[in-house]
């Protein structure tokens, strides 16, 4: 395209040069994500649980100074609605995982309504998975918060490798799916587990999907409210994991 002739509207559209034409949201059932875009990095960021407010604040601030595409769930509840039923959004990445979550969270639901919800999820899952999968060589980095009931101790038995440098702070840890990322993260002063092989039971989580599809994924867990600690670990990863 020569500098003398301004690009046609068709050309602009073909090259996607109108940033305002790119969607600002992506949804799967009741899980609606705001899309934050900055630059052209192959990094993908995710906050999937609406009640994990520390993680959301840390990610939104982080993306002011770092390139990548971020997906931030809207709303303030952990679970989302699908066809009138509750669902943990980090269980919707497979049909079997979603069904287990729907049955657990909606004990009295009729089979027909569970199947209706699963049908809706089946319809839209591919699109969301595509958005959350990093480009070749890239990394998807998910930020979570936890409370007393969950820590790295829940993951040790089902992990391929572990590096527990901070056993007195089990709530703060990295979970990764790529052994090369584990090599790097385990040089940090933090707790790290590797889950490279997809666990035999498919819980529908994004980490399970990443392990089975073989893409690079890191999950950062920190206790809710510990923003400084979460920021510190995000920075450590950014500096050391390329
Ligand atoms: Zn979470």
PDB file of C-alpha atoms and ligand atoms in Angstrom:
ATOM      1  CA  UNK A   1       0.000   0.000   0.000  1.00  0.00           C
ATOM      2  CA  UNK A   2       1.613   3.289  -1.092  1.00  0.00           C
ATOM      3  CA  UNK A   3       1.800   6.286   1.191  1.00  0.00           C
ATOM      4  CA  UNK A   4       0.193   8.459  -1.491  1.00  0.00           C
ATOM      5  CA  UNK A   5      -3.140   6.669  -1.373  1.00  0.00           C
ATOM      6  CA  UNK A   6      -5.007   6.423   1.893  1.00  0.00           C
ATOM      7  CA  UNK A   7      -6.138   2.862   2.661  1.00  0.00           C
ATOM      8  CA  UNK A   8      -9.670   2.045   1.624  1.00  0.00           C
ATOM      9  CA  UNK A   9     -12.302   1.203   4.172  1.00  0.00           C
ATOM     10  CA  UNK A  10     -12.238  -2.377   2.899  1.00  0.00           C
ATOM     11  CA  UNK A  11      -8.483  -2.560   3.513  1.00  0.00           C
ATOM     12  CA  UNK A  12      -8.801  -1.116   6.976  1.00  0.00           C
ATOM     13  CA  UNK A  13     -11.459  -3.659   7.822  1.00  0.00           C
ATOM     14  CA  UNK A  14      -9.438  -6.499   6.350  1.00  0.00           C
ATOM     15  CA  UNK A  15      -6.448  -5.610   8.488  1.00  0.00           C
ATOM     16  CA  UNK A  16      -8.487  -4.955  11.590  1.00  0.00           C
ATOM     17  CA  UNK A  17      -7.113  -1.448  11.923  1.00  0.00           C
ATOM     18  CA  UNK A  18     -10.173  -0.075  13.621  1.00  0.00           C
ATOM     19  CA  UNK A  19      -9.540  -0.971  17.237  1.00  0.00           C
ATOM     20  CA  UNK A  20     -13.071   0.035  18.169  1.00  0.00           C
ATOM     21  CA  UNK A  21     -14.421  -2.776  15.989  1.00  0.00           C
ATOM     22  CA  UNK A  22     -12.766  -5.352  18.184  1.00  0.00           C
ATOM     23  CA  UNK A  23     -15.095  -6.712  20.848  1.00  0.00           C
ATOM     24  CA  UNK A  24     -14.717  -5.410  24.383  1.00  0.00           C
ATOM     25  CA  UNK A  25     -16.418  -8.411  25.950  1.00  0.00           C
ATOM     26  CA  UNK A  26     -16.653 -12.149  25.533  1.00  0.00           C
ATOM     27  CA  UNK A  27     -19.222 -14.349  27.258  1.00  0.00           C
ATOM     28  CA  UNK A  28     -19.997 -17.959  27.874  1.00  0.00           C
ATOM     29  CA  UNK A  29     -23.443 -18.344  29.437  1.00  0.00           C
ATOM     30  CA  UNK A  30     -23.501 -16.052  32.501  1.00  0.00           C
ATOM     31  CA  UNK A  31     -19.726 -15.626  32.570  1.00  0.00           C
ATOM     32  CA  UNK A  32     -19.008 -12.295  30.903  1.00  0.00           C
ATOM     33  CA  UNK A  33     -15.446 -11.056  30.595  1.00  0.00           C
ATOM     34  CA  UNK A  34     -14.209  -7.558  29.924  1.00  0.00           C
ATOM     35  CA  UNK A  35     -11.325  -7.658  27.431  1.00  0.00           C
ATOM     36  CA  UNK A  36      -8.311  -5.443  28.177  1.00  0.00           C
ATOM     37  CA  UNK A  37      -5.898  -5.092  25.276  1.00  0.00           C
ATOM     38  CA  UNK A  38      -2.478  -3.537  25.316  1.00  0.00           C
ATOM     39  CA  UNK A  39       0.173  -3.891  22.599  1.00  0.00           C
ATOM     40  CA  UNK A  40       0.854  -7.158  20.783  1.00  0.00           C
ATOM     41  CA  UNK A  41       2.307  -9.444  23.420  1.00  0.00           C
ATOM     42  CA  UNK A  42       1.492 -13.161  23.292  1.00  0.00           C
ATOM     43  CA  UNK A  43       0.563 -13.074  26.965  1.00  0.00           C
ATOM     44  CA  UNK A  44      -3.004 -13.749  28.052  1.00  0.00           C
ATOM     45  CA  UNK A  45      -4.232 -12.802  31.520  1.00  0.00           C
ATOM     46  CA  UNK A  46      -7.345 -14.002  33.289  1.00  0.00           C
ATOM     47  CA  UNK A  47      -9.393 -13.330  36.397  1.00  0.00           C
ATOM     48  CA  UNK A  48     -12.250 -15.822  36.340  1.00  0.00           C
ATOM     49  CA  UNK A  49     -13.799 -15.598  39.829  1.00  0.00           C
ATOM     50  CA  UNK A  50     -15.736 -12.377  40.466  1.00  0.00           C
ATOM     51  CA  UNK A  51     -15.346 -12.532  44.254  1.00  0.00           C
ATOM     52  CA  UNK A  52     -11.535 -12.590  44.023  1.00  0.00           C
ATOM     53  CA  UNK A  53     -11.281  -8.834  44.171  1.00  0.00           C
ATOM     54  CA  UNK A  54      -7.618  -8.631  45.080  1.00  0.00           C
ATOM     55  CA  UNK A  55      -6.689 -10.564  41.951  1.00  0.00           C
ATOM     56  CA  UNK A  56      -8.901  -8.349  39.797  1.00  0.00           C
ATOM     57  CA  UNK A  57      -7.427  -5.108  41.189  1.00  0.00           C
ATOM     58  CA  UNK A  58      -3.867  -6.401  40.826  1.00  0.00           C
ATOM     59  CA  UNK A  59      -4.430  -7.495  37.223  1.00  0.00           C
ATOM     60  CA  UNK A  60      -6.194  -4.325  36.076  1.00  0.00           C
ATOM     61  CA  UNK A  61      -3.392  -2.176  37.551  1.00  0.00           C
ATOM     62  CA  UNK A  62      -0.712  -4.485  36.158  1.00  0.00           C
ATOM     63  CA  UNK A  63      -2.061  -4.189  32.636  1.00  0.00           C
ATOM     64  CA  UNK A  64      -1.648  -0.430  32.734  1.00  0.00           C
ATOM     65  CA  UNK A  65       2.087  -1.026  32.344  1.00  0.00           C
ATOM     66  CA  UNK A  66       2.328  -4.472  30.712  1.00  0.00           C
ATOM     67  CA  UNK A  67       1.382  -5.696  27.272  1.00  0.00           C
ATOM     68  CA  UNK A  68      -1.039  -8.532  26.718  1.00  0.00           C
ATOM     69  CA  UNK A  69      -4.704  -9.351  26.478  1.00  0.00           C
ATOM     70  CA  UNK A  70      -6.599  -9.612  29.743  1.00  0.00           C
ATOM     71  CA  UNK A  71      -9.967 -11.228  30.425  1.00  0.00           C
ATOM     72  CA  UNK A  72     -11.611 -10.005  33.619  1.00  0.00           C
ATOM     73  CA  UNK A  73     -14.876 -11.568  34.704  1.00  0.00           C
ATOM     74  CA  UNK A  74     -17.671  -9.151  35.513  1.00  0.00           C
ATOM     75  CA  UNK A  75     -19.757  -9.307  38.659  1.00  0.00           C
ATOM     76  CA  UNK A  76     -18.737  -9.960  42.257  1.00  0.00           C
ATOM     77  CA  UNK A  77     -19.783 -13.549  42.815  1.00  0.00           C
ATOM     78  CA  UNK A  78     -17.675 -16.676  42.482  1.00  0.00           C
ATOM     79  CA  UNK A  79     -20.344 -18.593  40.599  1.00  0.00           C
ATOM     80  CA  UNK A  80     -22.227 -17.491  37.503  1.00  0.00           C
ATOM     81  CA  UNK A  81     -25.709 -18.353  36.236  1.00  0.00           C
ATOM     82  CA  UNK A  82     -26.437 -20.547  33.266  1.00  0.00           C
ATOM     83  CA  UNK A  83     -30.052 -21.231  32.361  1.00  0.00           C
ATOM     84  CA  UNK A  84     -31.088 -20.452  35.928  1.00  0.00           C
ATOM     85  CA  UNK A  85     -28.471 -22.715  37.512  1.00  0.00           C
ATOM     86  CA  UNK A  86     -25.284 -21.871  39.397  1.00  0.00           C
ATOM     87  CA  UNK A  87     -21.952 -22.811  37.861  1.00  0.00           C
ATOM     88  CA  UNK A  88     -18.337 -22.326  38.885  1.00  0.00           C
ATOM     89  CA  UNK A  89     -16.854 -20.657  35.768  1.00  0.00           C
ATOM     90  CA  UNK A  90     -13.545 -22.444  36.303  1.00  0.00           C
ATOM     91  CA  UNK A  91     -15.372 -25.724  35.754  1.00  0.00           C
ATOM     92  CA  UNK A  92     -16.916 -24.895  32.403  1.00  0.00           C
ATOM     93  CA  UNK A  93     -13.981 -25.818  30.166  1.00  0.00           C
ATOM     94  CA  UNK A  94     -15.231 -29.363  29.684  1.00  0.00           C
ATOM     95  CA  UNK A  95     -18.709 -30.873  29.584  1.00  0.00           C
ATOM     96  CA  UNK A  96     -17.960 -33.425  32.282  1.00  0.00           C
ATOM     97  CA  UNK A  97     -16.487 -30.795  34.618  1.00  0.00           C
ATOM     98  CA  UNK A  98     -19.403 -28.430  34.031  1.00  0.00           C
ATOM     99  CA  UNK A  99     -21.923 -31.181  34.728  1.00  0.00           C
ATOM    100  CA  UNK A 100     -20.228 -32.059  38.033  1.00  0.00           C
ATOM    101  CA  UNK A 101     -20.239 -28.379  39.051  1.00  0.00           C
ATOM    102  CA  UNK A 102     -23.899 -27.906  38.061  1.00  0.00           C
ATOM    103  CA  UNK A 103     -24.955 -31.004  40.009  1.00  0.00           C
ATOM    104  CA  UNK A 104     -22.947 -29.989  43.062  1.00  0.00           C
ATOM    105  CA  UNK A 105     -24.231 -26.414  43.174  1.00  0.00           C
ATOM    106  CA  UNK A 106     -27.874 -27.192  42.243  1.00  0.00           C
ATOM    107  CA  UNK A 107     -28.770 -30.327  44.158  1.00  0.00           C
ATOM    108  CA  UNK A 108     -32.477 -30.143  43.336  1.00  0.00           C
ATOM    109  CA  UNK A 109     -32.156 -29.324  39.655  1.00  0.00           C
ATOM    110  CA  UNK A 110     -34.018 -31.603  37.249  1.00  0.00           C
ATOM    111  CA  UNK A 111     -31.977 -33.498  34.680  1.00  0.00           C
ATOM    112  CA  UNK A 112     -33.666 -31.527  31.916  1.00  0.00           C
ATOM    113  CA  UNK A 113     -32.468 -28.173  33.241  1.00  0.00           C
ATOM    114  CA  UNK A 114     -28.920 -29.489  33.767  1.00  0.00           C
ATOM    115  CA  UNK A 115     -28.922 -30.695  30.172  1.00  0.00           C
ATOM    116  CA  UNK A 116     -30.228 -27.360  28.953  1.00  0.00           C
ATOM    117  CA  UNK A 117     -27.379 -25.584  30.730  1.00  0.00           C
ATOM    118  CA  UNK A 118     -24.825 -28.044  29.332  1.00  0.00           C
ATOM    119  CA  UNK A 119     -26.193 -27.468  25.850  1.00  0.00           C
ATOM    120  CA  UNK A 120     -25.667 -23.706  26.156  1.00  0.00           C
ATOM    121  CA  UNK A 121     -22.113 -24.276  27.378  1.00  0.00           C
ATOM    122  CA  UNK A 122     -21.350 -26.764  24.593  1.00  0.00           C
ATOM    123  CA  UNK A 123     -22.413 -24.144  22.097  1.00  0.00           C
ATOM    124  CA  UNK A 124     -20.109 -21.353  23.229  1.00  0.00           C
ATOM    125  CA  UNK A 125     -17.161 -23.140  24.829  1.00  0.00           C
ATOM    126  CA  UNK A 126     -14.935 -23.305  21.765  1.00  0.00           C
ATOM    127  CA  UNK A 127     -14.939 -19.559  21.261  1.00  0.00           C
ATOM    128  CA  UNK A 128     -13.944 -18.790  24.840  1.00  0.00           C
ATOM    129  CA  UNK A 129     -11.284 -21.514  24.874  1.00  0.00           C
ATOM    130  CA  UNK A 130      -9.860 -20.047  21.677  1.00  0.00           C
ATOM    131  CA  UNK A 131      -9.679 -16.593  23.271  1.00  0.00           C
ATOM    132  CA  UNK A 132      -7.972 -17.887  26.425  1.00  0.00           C
ATOM    133  CA  UNK A 133      -5.453 -20.099  24.620  1.00  0.00           C
ATOM    134  CA  UNK A 134      -2.171 -18.228  24.117  1.00  0.00           C
ATOM    135  CA  UNK A 135      -0.587 -17.943  20.673  1.00  0.00           C
ATOM    136  CA  UNK A 136       2.235 -20.434  20.016  1.00  0.00           C
ATOM    137  CA  UNK A 137       4.954 -19.971  22.623  1.00  0.00           C
ATOM    138  CA  UNK A 138       2.800 -17.574  24.625  1.00  0.00           C
ATOM    139  CA  UNK A 139       1.552 -17.926  28.160  1.00  0.00           C
ATOM    140  CA  UNK A 140      -1.835 -17.719  29.841  1.00  0.00           C
ATOM    141  CA  UNK A 141      -1.508 -16.333  33.351  1.00  0.00           C
ATOM    142  CA  UNK A 142      -4.530 -16.620  35.678  1.00  0.00           C
ATOM    143  CA  UNK A 143      -4.789 -14.796  38.989  1.00  0.00           C
ATOM    144  CA  UNK A 144      -6.814 -16.227  41.854  1.00  0.00           C
ATOM    145  CA  UNK A 145      -7.421 -15.592  45.545  1.00  0.00           C
ATOM    146  CA  UNK A 146      -8.153 -18.180  48.191  1.00  0.00           C
ATOM    147  CA  UNK A 147      -9.258 -18.433  51.808  1.00  0.00           C
ATOM    148  CA  UNK A 148      -8.492 -20.925  54.596  1.00  0.00           C
ATOM    149  CA  UNK A 149     -10.020 -23.916  52.850  1.00  0.00           C
ATOM    150  CA  UNK A 150      -7.623 -24.042  49.898  1.00  0.00           C
ATOM    151  CA  UNK A 151      -3.828 -23.939  49.639  1.00  0.00           C
ATOM    152  CA  UNK A 152      -0.903 -25.565  47.853  1.00  0.00           C
ATOM    153  CA  UNK A 153      -1.347 -28.539  50.177  1.00  0.00           C
ATOM    154  CA  UNK A 154      -4.464 -29.504  48.187  1.00  0.00           C
ATOM    155  CA  UNK A 155      -2.363 -29.711  45.026  1.00  0.00           C
ATOM    156  CA  UNK A 156       0.810 -31.493  46.166  1.00  0.00           C
ATOM    157  CA  UNK A 157      -0.527 -35.035  45.851  1.00  0.00           C
ATOM    158  CA  UNK A 158      -1.758 -34.514  42.277  1.00  0.00           C
ATOM    159  CA  UNK A 159       1.329 -32.609  41.070  1.00  0.00           C
ATOM    160  CA  UNK A 160       4.236 -33.968  39.006  1.00  0.00           C
ATOM    161  CA  UNK A 161       6.820 -31.811  40.753  1.00  0.00           C
ATOM    162  CA  UNK A 162       6.792 -29.391  43.661  1.00  0.00           C
ATOM    163  CA  UNK A 163       9.089 -26.747  45.097  1.00  0.00           C
ATOM    164  CA  UNK A 164       7.828 -25.568  48.465  1.00  0.00           C
ATOM    165  CA  UNK A 165      10.210 -22.801  49.434  1.00  0.00           C
ATOM    166  CA  UNK A 166       7.651 -21.109  51.626  1.00  0.00           C
ATOM    167  CA  UNK A 167       5.877 -23.872  53.544  1.00  0.00           C
ATOM    168  CA  UNK A 168       4.620 -21.483  56.215  1.00  0.00           C
ATOM    169  CA  UNK A 169       2.658 -19.538  53.620  1.00  0.00           C
ATOM    170  CA  UNK A 170       0.838 -22.325  51.727  1.00  0.00           C
ATOM    171  CA  UNK A 171      -1.845 -19.969  50.391  1.00  0.00           C
ATOM    172  CA  UNK A 172       0.624 -18.247  48.054  1.00  0.00           C
ATOM    173  CA  UNK A 173       1.782 -20.433  45.173  1.00  0.00           C
ATOM    174  CA  UNK A 174       2.240 -20.827  41.449  1.00  0.00           C
ATOM    175  CA  UNK A 175       0.704 -23.768  39.577  1.00  0.00           C
ATOM    176  CA  UNK A 176       2.132 -24.314  36.094  1.00  0.00           C
ATOM    177  CA  UNK A 177       1.676 -26.833  33.270  1.00  0.00           C
ATOM    178  CA  UNK A 178       4.999 -26.527  31.422  1.00  0.00           C
ATOM    179  CA  UNK A 179       8.157 -28.100  32.893  1.00  0.00           C
ATOM    180  CA  UNK A 180      10.331 -25.274  31.526  1.00  0.00           C
ATOM    181  CA  UNK A 181       8.226 -22.752  33.387  1.00  0.00           C
ATOM    182  CA  UNK A 182       8.536 -24.903  36.501  1.00  0.00           C
ATOM    183  CA  UNK A 183      12.332 -24.841  36.158  1.00  0.00           C
ATOM    184  CA  UNK A 184      12.284 -21.046  36.211  1.00  0.00           C
ATOM    185  CA  UNK A 185       9.550 -20.566  38.827  1.00  0.00           C
ATOM    186  CA  UNK A 186      11.221 -23.011  41.205  1.00  0.00           C
ATOM    187  CA  UNK A 187      14.232 -20.663  41.411  1.00  0.00           C
ATOM    188  CA  UNK A 188      11.893 -18.138  43.062  1.00  0.00           C
ATOM    189  CA  UNK A 189      11.489 -17.938  46.841  1.00  0.00           C
ATOM    190  CA  UNK A 190       7.836 -19.028  46.427  1.00  0.00           C
ATOM    191  CA  UNK A 191       5.857 -22.270  46.390  1.00  0.00           C
ATOM    192  CA  UNK A 192       5.454 -23.834  42.942  1.00  0.00           C
ATOM    193  CA  UNK A 193       3.773 -26.988  41.649  1.00  0.00           C
ATOM    194  CA  UNK A 194       3.902 -28.511  38.175  1.00  0.00           C
ATOM    195  CA  UNK A 195       0.840 -30.285  36.755  1.00  0.00           C
ATOM    196  CA  UNK A 196       1.982 -31.299  33.313  1.00  0.00           C
ATOM    197  CA  UNK A 197      -0.059 -34.451  32.927  1.00  0.00           C
ATOM    198  CA  UNK A 198      -3.777 -33.890  32.798  1.00  0.00           C
ATOM    199  CA  UNK A 199      -5.289 -35.459  35.950  1.00  0.00           C
ATOM    200  CA  UNK A 200      -7.433 -38.531  35.172  1.00  0.00           C
ATOM    201  CA  UNK A 201     -10.604 -36.846  36.415  1.00  0.00           C
ATOM    202  CA  UNK A 202     -11.487 -33.911  34.201  1.00  0.00           C
ATOM    203  CA  UNK A 203     -12.706 -31.181  36.565  1.00  0.00           C
ATOM    204  CA  UNK A 204     -13.337 -28.700  33.741  1.00  0.00           C
ATOM    205  CA  UNK A 205     -10.755 -26.212  35.002  1.00  0.00           C
ATOM    206  CA  UNK A 206      -8.563 -24.168  32.694  1.00  0.00           C
ATOM    207  CA  UNK A 207      -5.403 -25.701  34.170  1.00  0.00           C
ATOM    208  CA  UNK A 208      -6.690 -29.192  33.305  1.00  0.00           C
ATOM    209  CA  UNK A 209      -7.462 -28.011  29.783  1.00  0.00           C
ATOM    210  CA  UNK A 210      -3.993 -26.441  29.429  1.00  0.00           C
ATOM    211  CA  UNK A 211      -2.343 -29.649  30.603  1.00  0.00           C
ATOM    212  CA  UNK A 212      -4.347 -31.779  28.164  1.00  0.00           C
ATOM    213  CA  UNK A 213      -3.860 -29.394  25.215  1.00  0.00           C
ATOM    214  CA  UNK A 214      -0.238 -28.703  26.039  1.00  0.00           C
ATOM    215  CA  UNK A 215      -0.259 -24.929  26.245  1.00  0.00           C
ATOM    216  CA  UNK A 216       1.679 -22.881  28.756  1.00  0.00           C
ATOM    217  CA  UNK A 217      -0.461 -21.894  31.709  1.00  0.00           C
ATOM    218  CA  UNK A 218       0.406 -20.451  35.111  1.00  0.00           C
ATOM    219  CA  UNK A 219      -2.070 -20.008  37.926  1.00  0.00           C
ATOM    220  CA  UNK A 220      -1.140 -17.654  40.760  1.00  0.00           C
ATOM    221  CA  UNK A 221      -2.948 -18.206  44.052  1.00  0.00           C
ATOM    222  CA  UNK A 222      -2.649 -15.728  46.922  1.00  0.00           C
ATOM    223  CA  UNK A 223      -4.873 -15.237  49.978  1.00  0.00           C
ATOM    224  CA  UNK A 224      -7.679 -12.736  49.403  1.00  0.00           C
ATOM    225  CA  UNK A 225      -6.640  -9.242  50.504  1.00  0.00           C
ATOM    226  CA  UNK A 226      -2.883  -9.809  50.094  1.00  0.00           C
ATOM    227  CA  UNK A 227      -2.507  -7.362  47.217  1.00  0.00           C
ATOM    228  CA  UNK A 228       1.140  -6.522  47.895  1.00  0.00           C
ATOM    229  CA  UNK A 229       2.087 -10.168  47.908  1.00  0.00           C
ATOM    230  CA  UNK A 230       0.133 -10.890  44.718  1.00  0.00           C
ATOM    231  CA  UNK A 231       1.711  -7.902  42.981  1.00  0.00           C
ATOM    232  CA  UNK A 232       5.187  -9.034  44.065  1.00  0.00           C
ATOM    233  CA  UNK A 233       4.670 -12.522  42.638  1.00  0.00           C
ATOM    234  CA  UNK A 234       3.195 -11.172  39.405  1.00  0.00           C
ATOM    235  CA  UNK A 235       6.276  -8.985  39.010  1.00  0.00           C
ATOM    236  CA  UNK A 236       8.589 -11.894  39.741  1.00  0.00           C
ATOM    237  CA  UNK A 237       6.946 -13.906  36.991  1.00  0.00           C
ATOM    238  CA  UNK A 238       7.053 -11.028  34.508  1.00  0.00           C
ATOM    239  CA  UNK A 239      10.749 -10.427  35.087  1.00  0.00           C
ATOM    240  CA  UNK A 240      11.768 -14.042  34.927  1.00  0.00           C
ATOM    241  CA  UNK A 241       9.386 -15.865  32.599  1.00  0.00           C
ATOM    242  CA  UNK A 242       9.637 -14.883  28.947  1.00  0.00           C
TER     243      UNK A 242
HETATM  244 ZN1  LIG B   1     -10.352 -18.489  41.800  1.00  0.00          ZN
END
